[in-house]
Coordinates of C-alpha atoms (C1' of nucleotides) in Angstrom, one line a residue:
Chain A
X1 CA 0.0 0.0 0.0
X2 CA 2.5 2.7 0.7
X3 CA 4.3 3.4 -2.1
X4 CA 8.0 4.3 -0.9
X5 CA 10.0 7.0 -3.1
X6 CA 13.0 8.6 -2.3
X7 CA 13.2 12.6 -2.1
X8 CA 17.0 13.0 -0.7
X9 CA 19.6 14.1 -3.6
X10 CA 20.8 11.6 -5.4
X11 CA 24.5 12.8 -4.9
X12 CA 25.8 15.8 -3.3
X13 CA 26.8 18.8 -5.1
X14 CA 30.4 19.6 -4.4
X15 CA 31.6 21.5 -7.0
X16 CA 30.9 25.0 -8.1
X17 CA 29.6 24.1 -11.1
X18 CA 27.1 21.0 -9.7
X19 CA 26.3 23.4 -7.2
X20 CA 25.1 25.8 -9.9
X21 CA 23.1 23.5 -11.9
X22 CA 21.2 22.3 -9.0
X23 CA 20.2 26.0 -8.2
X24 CA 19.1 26.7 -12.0
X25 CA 17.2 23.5 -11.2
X26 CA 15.6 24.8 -8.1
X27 CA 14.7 28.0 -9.5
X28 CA 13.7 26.3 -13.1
X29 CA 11.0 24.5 -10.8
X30 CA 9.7 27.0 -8.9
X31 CA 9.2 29.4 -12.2
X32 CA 7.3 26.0 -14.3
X33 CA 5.2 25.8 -11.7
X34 CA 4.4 29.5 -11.2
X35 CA 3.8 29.9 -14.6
X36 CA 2.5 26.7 -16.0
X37 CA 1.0 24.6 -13.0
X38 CA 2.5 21.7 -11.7
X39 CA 0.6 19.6 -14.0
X40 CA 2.6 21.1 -16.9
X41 CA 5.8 20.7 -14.9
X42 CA 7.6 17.9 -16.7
X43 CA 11.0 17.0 -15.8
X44 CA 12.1 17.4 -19.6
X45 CA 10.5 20.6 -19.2
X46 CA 11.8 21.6 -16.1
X47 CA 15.5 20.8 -17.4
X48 CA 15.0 23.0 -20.4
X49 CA 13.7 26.1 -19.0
X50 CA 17.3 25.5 -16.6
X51 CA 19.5 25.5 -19.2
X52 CA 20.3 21.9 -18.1
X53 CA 20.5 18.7 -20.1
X54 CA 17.8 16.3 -18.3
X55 CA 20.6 14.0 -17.6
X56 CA 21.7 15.9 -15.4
X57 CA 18.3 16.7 -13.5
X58 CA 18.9 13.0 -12.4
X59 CA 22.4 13.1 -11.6
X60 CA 21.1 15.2 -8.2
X61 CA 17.4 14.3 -8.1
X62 CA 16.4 10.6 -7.8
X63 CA 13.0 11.8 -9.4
X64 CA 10.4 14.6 -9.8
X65 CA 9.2 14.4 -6.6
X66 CA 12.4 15.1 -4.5
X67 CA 12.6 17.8 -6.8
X68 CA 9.3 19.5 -5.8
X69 CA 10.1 18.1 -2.6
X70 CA 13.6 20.4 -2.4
X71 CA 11.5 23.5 -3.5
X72 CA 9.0 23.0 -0.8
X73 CA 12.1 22.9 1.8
X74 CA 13.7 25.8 0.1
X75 CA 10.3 27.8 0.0
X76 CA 9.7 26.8 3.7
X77 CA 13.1 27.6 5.0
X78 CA 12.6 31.3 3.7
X79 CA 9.1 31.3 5.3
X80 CA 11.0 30.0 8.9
X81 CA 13.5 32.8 8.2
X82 CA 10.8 35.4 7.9
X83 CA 9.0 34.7 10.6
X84 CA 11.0 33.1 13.4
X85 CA 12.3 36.1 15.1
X86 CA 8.8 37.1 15.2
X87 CA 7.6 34.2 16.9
X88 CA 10.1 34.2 19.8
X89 CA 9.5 37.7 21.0
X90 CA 5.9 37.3 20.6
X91 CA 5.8 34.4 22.9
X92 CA 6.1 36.7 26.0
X93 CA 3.7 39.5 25.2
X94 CA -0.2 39.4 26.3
X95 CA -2.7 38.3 24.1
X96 CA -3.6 41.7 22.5
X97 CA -0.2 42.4 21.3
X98 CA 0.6 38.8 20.7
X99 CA -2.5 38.4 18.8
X100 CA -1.6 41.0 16.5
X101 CA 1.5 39.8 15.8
X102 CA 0.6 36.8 14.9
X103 CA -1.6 37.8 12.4
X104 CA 1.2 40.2 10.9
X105 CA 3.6 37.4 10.7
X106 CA 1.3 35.1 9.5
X107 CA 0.6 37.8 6.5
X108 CA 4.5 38.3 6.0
X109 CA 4.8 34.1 5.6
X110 CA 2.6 34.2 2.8
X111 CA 3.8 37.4 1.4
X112 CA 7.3 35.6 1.0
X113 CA 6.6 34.1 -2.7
X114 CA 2.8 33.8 -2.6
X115 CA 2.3 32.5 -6.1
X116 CA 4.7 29.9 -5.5
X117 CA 3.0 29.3 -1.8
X118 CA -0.6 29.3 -3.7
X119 CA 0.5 26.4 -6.5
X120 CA 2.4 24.3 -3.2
X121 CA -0.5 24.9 -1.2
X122 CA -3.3 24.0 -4.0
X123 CA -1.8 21.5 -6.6
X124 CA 1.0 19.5 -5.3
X125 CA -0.3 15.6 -4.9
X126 CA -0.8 15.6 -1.3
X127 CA 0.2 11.6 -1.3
X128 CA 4.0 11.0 -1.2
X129 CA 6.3 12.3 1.2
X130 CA 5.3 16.1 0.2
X131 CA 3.8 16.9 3.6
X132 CA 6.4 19.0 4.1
X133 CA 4.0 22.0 4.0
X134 CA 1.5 20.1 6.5
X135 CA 4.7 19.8 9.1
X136 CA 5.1 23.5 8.8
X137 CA 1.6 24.2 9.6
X138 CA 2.1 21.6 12.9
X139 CA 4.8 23.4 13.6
X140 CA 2.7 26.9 14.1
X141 CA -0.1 24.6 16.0
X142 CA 2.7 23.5 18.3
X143 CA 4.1 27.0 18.9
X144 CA -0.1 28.5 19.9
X145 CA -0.6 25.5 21.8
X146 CA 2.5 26.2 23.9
X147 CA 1.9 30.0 24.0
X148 CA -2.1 29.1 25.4
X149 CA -0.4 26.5 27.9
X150 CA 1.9 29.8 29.2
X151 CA -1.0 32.2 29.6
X152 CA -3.6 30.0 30.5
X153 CA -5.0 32.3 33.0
X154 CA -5.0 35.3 30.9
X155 CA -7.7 32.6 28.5
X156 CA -11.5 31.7 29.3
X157 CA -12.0 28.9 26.5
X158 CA -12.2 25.6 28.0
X159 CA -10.5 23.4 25.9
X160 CA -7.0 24.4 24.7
X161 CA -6.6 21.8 21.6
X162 CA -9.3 22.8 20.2
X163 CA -8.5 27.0 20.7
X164 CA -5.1 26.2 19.0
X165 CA -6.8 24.4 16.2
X166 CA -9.3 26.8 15.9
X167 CA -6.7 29.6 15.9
X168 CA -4.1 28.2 13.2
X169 CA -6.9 27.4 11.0
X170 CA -8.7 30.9 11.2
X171 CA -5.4 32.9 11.0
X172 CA -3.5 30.5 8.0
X173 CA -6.9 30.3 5.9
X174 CA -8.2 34.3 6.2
X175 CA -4.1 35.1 5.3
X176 CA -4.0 32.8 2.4
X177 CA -7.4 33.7 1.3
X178 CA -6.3 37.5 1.6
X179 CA -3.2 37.5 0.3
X180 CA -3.6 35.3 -2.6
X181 CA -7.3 35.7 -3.4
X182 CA -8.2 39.5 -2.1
X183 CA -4.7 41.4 -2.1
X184 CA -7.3 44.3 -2.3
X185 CA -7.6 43.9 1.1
X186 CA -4.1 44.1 2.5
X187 CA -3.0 47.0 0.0
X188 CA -2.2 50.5 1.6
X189 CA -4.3 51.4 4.9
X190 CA -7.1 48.4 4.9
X191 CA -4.1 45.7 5.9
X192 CA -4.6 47.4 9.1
X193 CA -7.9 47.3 9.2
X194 CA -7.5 43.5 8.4
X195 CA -4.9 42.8 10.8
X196 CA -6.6 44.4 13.6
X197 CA -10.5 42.7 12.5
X198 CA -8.6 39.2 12.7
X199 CA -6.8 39.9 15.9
X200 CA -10.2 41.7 17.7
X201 CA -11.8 38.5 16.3
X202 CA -9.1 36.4 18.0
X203 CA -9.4 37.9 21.3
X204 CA -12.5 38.0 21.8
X205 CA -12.3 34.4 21.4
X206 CA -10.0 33.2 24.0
X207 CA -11.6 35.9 26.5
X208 CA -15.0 35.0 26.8
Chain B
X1 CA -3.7 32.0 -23.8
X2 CA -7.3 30.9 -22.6
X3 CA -7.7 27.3 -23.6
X4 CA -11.4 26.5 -24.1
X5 CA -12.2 23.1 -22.8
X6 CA -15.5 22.0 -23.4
X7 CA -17.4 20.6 -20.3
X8 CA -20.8 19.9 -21.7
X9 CA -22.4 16.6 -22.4
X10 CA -21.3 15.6 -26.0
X11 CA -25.2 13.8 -26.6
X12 CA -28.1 14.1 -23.8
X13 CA -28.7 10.6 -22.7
X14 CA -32.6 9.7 -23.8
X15 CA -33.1 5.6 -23.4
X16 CA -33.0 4.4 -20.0
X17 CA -29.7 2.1 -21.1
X18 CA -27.9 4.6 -21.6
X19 CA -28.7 6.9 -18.3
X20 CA -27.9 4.1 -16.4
X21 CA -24.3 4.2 -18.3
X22 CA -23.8 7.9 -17.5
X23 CA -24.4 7.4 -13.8
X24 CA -22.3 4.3 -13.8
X25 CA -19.5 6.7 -14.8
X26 CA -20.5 9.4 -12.7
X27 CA -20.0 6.8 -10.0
X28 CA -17.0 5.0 -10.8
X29 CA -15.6 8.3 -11.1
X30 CA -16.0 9.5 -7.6
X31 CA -15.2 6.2 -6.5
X32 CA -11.8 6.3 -8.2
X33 CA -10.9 9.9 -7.5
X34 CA -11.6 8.7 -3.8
X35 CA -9.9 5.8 -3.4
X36 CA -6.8 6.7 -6.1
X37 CA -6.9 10.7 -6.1
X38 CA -6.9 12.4 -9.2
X39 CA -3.7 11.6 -10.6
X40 CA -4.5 7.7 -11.1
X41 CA -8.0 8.7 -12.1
X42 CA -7.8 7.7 -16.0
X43 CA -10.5 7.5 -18.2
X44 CA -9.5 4.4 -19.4
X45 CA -9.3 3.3 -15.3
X46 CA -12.5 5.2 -14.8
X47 CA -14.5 3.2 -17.7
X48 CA -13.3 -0.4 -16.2
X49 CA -14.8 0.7 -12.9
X50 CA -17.7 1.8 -14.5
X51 CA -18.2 -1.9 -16.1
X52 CA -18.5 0.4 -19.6
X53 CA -16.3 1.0 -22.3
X54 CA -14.0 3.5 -22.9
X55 CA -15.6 4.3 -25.7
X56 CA -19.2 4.8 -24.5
X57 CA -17.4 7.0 -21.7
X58 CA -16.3 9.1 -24.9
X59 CA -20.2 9.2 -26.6
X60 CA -21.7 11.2 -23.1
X61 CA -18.6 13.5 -21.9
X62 CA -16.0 15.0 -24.4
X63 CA -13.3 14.6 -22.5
X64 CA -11.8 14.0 -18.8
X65 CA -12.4 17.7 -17.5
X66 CA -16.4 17.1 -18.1
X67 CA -16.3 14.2 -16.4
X68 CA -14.8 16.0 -12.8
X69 CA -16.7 18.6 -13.6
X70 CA -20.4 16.5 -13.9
X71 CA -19.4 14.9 -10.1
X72 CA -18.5 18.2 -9.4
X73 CA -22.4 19.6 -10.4
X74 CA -23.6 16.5 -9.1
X75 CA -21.3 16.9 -5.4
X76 CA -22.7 20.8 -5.4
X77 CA -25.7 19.8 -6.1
X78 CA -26.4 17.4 -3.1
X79 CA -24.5 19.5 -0.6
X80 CA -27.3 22.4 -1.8
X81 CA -30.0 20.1 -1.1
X82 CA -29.4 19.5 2.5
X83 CA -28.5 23.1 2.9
X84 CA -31.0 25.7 1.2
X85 CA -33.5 25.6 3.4
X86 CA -31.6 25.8 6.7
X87 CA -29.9 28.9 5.1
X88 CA -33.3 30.1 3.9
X89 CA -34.6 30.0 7.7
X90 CA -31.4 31.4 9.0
X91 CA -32.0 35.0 6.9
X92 CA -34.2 36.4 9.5
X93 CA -32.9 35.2 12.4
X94 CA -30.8 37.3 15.2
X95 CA -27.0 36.7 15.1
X96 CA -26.7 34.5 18.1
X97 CA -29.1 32.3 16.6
X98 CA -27.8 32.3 12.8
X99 CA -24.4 32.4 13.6
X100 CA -25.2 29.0 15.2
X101 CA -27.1 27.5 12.5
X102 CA -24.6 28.6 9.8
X103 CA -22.0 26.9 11.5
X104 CA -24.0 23.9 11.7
X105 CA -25.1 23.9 8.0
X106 CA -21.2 24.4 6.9
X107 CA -20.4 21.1 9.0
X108 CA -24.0 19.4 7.4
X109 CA -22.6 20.4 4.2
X110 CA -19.2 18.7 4.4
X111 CA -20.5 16.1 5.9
X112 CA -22.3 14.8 2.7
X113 CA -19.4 13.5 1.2
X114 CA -16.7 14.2 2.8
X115 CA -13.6 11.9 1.0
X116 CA -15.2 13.1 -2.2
X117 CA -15.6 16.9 -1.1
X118 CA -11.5 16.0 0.1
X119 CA -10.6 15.5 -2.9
X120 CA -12.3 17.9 -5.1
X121 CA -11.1 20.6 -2.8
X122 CA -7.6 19.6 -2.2
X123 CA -6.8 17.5 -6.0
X124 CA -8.4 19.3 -8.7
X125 CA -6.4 21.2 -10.8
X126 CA -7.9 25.0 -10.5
X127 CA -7.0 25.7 -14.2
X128 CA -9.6 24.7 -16.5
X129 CA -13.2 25.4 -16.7
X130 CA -13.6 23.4 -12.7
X131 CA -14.1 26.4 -10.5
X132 CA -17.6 25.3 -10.0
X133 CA -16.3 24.6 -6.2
X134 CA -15.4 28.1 -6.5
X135 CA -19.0 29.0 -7.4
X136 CA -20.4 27.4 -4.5
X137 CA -18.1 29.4 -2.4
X138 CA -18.7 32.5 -4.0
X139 CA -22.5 32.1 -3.6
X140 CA -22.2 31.4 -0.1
X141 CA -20.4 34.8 0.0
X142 CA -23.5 36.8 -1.8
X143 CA -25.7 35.2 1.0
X144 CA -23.5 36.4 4.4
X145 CA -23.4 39.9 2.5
X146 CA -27.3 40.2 2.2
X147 CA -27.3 39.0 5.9
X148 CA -25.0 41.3 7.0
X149 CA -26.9 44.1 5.4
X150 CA -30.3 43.0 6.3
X151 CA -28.8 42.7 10.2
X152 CA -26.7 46.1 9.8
X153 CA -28.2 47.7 13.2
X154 CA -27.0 44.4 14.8
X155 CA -23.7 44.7 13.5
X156 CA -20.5 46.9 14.7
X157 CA -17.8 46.2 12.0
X158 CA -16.9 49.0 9.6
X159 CA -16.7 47.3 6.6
X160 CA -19.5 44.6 5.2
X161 CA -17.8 43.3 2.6
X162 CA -14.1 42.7 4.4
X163 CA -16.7 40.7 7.5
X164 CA -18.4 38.8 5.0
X165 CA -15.4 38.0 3.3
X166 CA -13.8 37.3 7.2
X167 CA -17.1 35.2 8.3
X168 CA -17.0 32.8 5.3
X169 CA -13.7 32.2 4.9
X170 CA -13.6 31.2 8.7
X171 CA -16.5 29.3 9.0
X172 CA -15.6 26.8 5.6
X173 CA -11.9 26.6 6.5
X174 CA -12.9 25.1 10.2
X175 CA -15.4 23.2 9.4
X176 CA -13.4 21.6 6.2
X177 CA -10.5 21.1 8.5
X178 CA -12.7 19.5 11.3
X179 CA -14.5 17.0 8.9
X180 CA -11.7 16.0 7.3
X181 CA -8.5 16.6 9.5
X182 CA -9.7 16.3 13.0
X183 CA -13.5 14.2 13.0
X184 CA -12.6 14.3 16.8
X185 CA -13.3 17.4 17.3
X186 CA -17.0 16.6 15.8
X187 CA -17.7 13.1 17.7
X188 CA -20.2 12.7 20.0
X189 CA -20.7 15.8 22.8
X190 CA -17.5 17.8 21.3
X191 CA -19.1 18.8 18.6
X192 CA -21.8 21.2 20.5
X193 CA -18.3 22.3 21.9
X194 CA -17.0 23.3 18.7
X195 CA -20.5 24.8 17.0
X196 CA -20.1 27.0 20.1
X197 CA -17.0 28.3 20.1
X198 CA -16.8 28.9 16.2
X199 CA -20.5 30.9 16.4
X200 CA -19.3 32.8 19.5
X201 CA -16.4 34.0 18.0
X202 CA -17.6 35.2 14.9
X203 CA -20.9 36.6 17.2
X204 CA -18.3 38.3 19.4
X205 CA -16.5 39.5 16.0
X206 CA -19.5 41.4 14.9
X207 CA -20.2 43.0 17.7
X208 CA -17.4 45.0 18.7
Chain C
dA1 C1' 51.1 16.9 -18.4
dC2 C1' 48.0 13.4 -17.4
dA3 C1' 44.9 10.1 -15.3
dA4 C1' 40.9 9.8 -12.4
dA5 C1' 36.9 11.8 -10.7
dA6 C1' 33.1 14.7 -11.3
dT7 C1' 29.9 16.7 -14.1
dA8 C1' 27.1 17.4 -18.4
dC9 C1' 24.9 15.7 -22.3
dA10 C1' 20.7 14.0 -25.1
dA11 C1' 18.9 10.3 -27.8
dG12 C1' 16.1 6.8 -26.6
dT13 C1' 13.0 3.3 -23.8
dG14 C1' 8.9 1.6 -22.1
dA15 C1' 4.7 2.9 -20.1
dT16 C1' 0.6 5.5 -19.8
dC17 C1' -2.4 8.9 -21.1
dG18 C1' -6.6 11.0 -23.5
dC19 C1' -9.1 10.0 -27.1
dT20 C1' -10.8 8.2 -32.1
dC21 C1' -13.0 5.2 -35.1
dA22 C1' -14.7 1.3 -37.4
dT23 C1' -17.9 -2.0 -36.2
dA24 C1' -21.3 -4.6 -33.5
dA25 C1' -25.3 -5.1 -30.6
dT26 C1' -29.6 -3.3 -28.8
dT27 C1' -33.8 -0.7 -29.0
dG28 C1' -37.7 2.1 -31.0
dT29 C1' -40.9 2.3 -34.8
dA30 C1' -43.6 0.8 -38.7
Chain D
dT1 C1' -40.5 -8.5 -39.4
dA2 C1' -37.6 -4.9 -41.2
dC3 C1' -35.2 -0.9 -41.0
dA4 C1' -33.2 3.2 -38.7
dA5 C1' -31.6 5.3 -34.7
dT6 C1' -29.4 4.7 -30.5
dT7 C1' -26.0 2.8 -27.7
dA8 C1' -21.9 -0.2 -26.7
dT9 C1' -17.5 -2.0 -28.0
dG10 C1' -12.2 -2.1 -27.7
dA11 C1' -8.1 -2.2 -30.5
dG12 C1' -5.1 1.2 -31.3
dC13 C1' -3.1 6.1 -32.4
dG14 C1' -0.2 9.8 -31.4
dA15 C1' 1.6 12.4 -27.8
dT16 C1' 3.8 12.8 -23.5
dC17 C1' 5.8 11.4 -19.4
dA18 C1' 9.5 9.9 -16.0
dC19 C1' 13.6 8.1 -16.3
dT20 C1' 18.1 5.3 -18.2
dT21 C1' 22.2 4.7 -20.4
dG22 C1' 26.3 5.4 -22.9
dT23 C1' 29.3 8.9 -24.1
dA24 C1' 31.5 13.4 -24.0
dT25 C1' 33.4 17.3 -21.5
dT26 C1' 35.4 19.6 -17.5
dT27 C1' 37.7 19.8 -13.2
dT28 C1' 40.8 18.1 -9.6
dG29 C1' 44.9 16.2 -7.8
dT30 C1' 49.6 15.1 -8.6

DNA sequence: ACAAAATACAAGTGATCGCTCATAATTGTA
DNA sequence: TACAATTATGAGCGATCACTTGTATTTTGT
């Protein structure tokens, strides 16, 4: 039933050169599946918009999927980057100012490469071993469920799995939905509006 | 640039015969798309489930996007059935009450067929002539912005459209997460749990 | 300078896909 | 019963896909 396949490099780059070609790879992905969808993101493909003989493609990626697979880590990384500092000093703030926070850095995630986040998030396969995006999203459960746990007596809600379920899933989907779907509604002076209508909303949640 | 896919039946089915062929398809091809996902749902895969040809899968739908898109309809369709008239009800109802009951139809709604509504939502290319999910969404949106409007005096929040826009995109994102990600949360006495929280955070939303 | 290791190349393989078409079987009509 | 319309059949076509393999080129180490 489970179908393994392999999505670590087939050899490591150590050269300049190698190390060139599997960036031009990287990037080739990323812009075929911007532009065209993954659907239209062949490997043959793939290797021609990279300037790169296909052979190659599979000197350092066993198969297409460690290659979407390496662009989801890539894409991730830059998220983690963006956001981590963030996260840490939020954790000690109260809930108004931490609400809003999150909300901002949740906004700036998705504001990284959001047409590249929008084809990851909507038409990668989610079978295989692309749940790379899902681990992030675990990872951000993880982080509100510890930050509830540290302020539970600043928070009414009874149960606090389902508060830090309820919370990543309203924050992630109104910031994809917004940035991807409505940017109208982050441009210029009504982001604020937005950030502080989803953290209001928040609050008013976890104080009953 | 804007490849025109047909999506329309190629011949209307008139003899019982060959009704019960298209709805053998239509069948075999939710079936398949459940159990294999779209990638491994060919028509040639499809029409062996069926127990039909591939040929007489050719003679009712012109190609593989018309058949998705008729269990699409057909999906829509049912969910609509079990939630019109719930909706209907809810128009002239006070917040505290509708907020409830439109939490409760989202969760009624994905609750029809949830692997299938899975799949659709998460597998389907979005190119394509298949936003017909994206219809259903969209007319979900057109009735929270009447209610809004209707309610106004009830209501706090600035801007209609950016809280109808907010309230929908919550409410589907939760429920679609609980039915399919975490049924826990919706077994047995939880769920009341969860009906309440979501409806008193959005009630607590629009009133500031 | 030169051999070995690393890297790059691209024609080609087998499998699968969406879909066609010539033909056969069934059903409605007289 | 006879004929036309409808429906069903499935071998097979051309295209595309992920991926292999044998060979050529470049870089490294000495």
């Amino acid at each position: 039933m489970a179908r393994k396949v392999e999505t670590t490099p087939r050899k490591s780059a150590s050269q300049e050169r190698s190390r060139a070609t599997v960036d031009a790879l990287l990037e080739a992905t990323a812009r075929v599946l911007i532009n065209d969808g993954y659907d239209q993101a062949s490997t043959n493909r793939i290797a021609e918009v990279a300037g790169v003989s296909i052979g190659s493609l599979y000197q350092y990626f066993p198969n297409k999927e460690s290659l979407v697979a390496a662009v989801i880590d890539r894409h991730t990384q830059e998220i983690s980057e963006v956001t981590r500092k963030a996260l840490v000093k939020m954790a000690a703030s109260p809930i108004e100012t931490a609400a809003r926070a999150f909300v901002s850095v949740a906004i700036d995630g998705h504001r990284v490469n959001p047409k590249l986040h929008g084809v990851l998030a909507e038409q990668i396969p989610r079978v295989g071993r692309l749940e790379n995006i899902e681990a992030n999203i675990q990872q951000g459960y993880a982080f509100v469920r510890g930050y509830l746990e540290a302020h539970r007596d600043e928070i009414d809600v009874a149960d606090l799995d389902l508060a830090a379920f309820i919370l990543v899933t309203v924050v992630e989907a109104l910031t994809h939905a917004a940035v991807l779907r409505r940017p109208d509604i982050l441009s210029g002076e009504k982001a604020e509006q937005f950030v502080d209508d989803v953290a209001r909303m928040v609050v008013s949640y976890l104080r009953a």
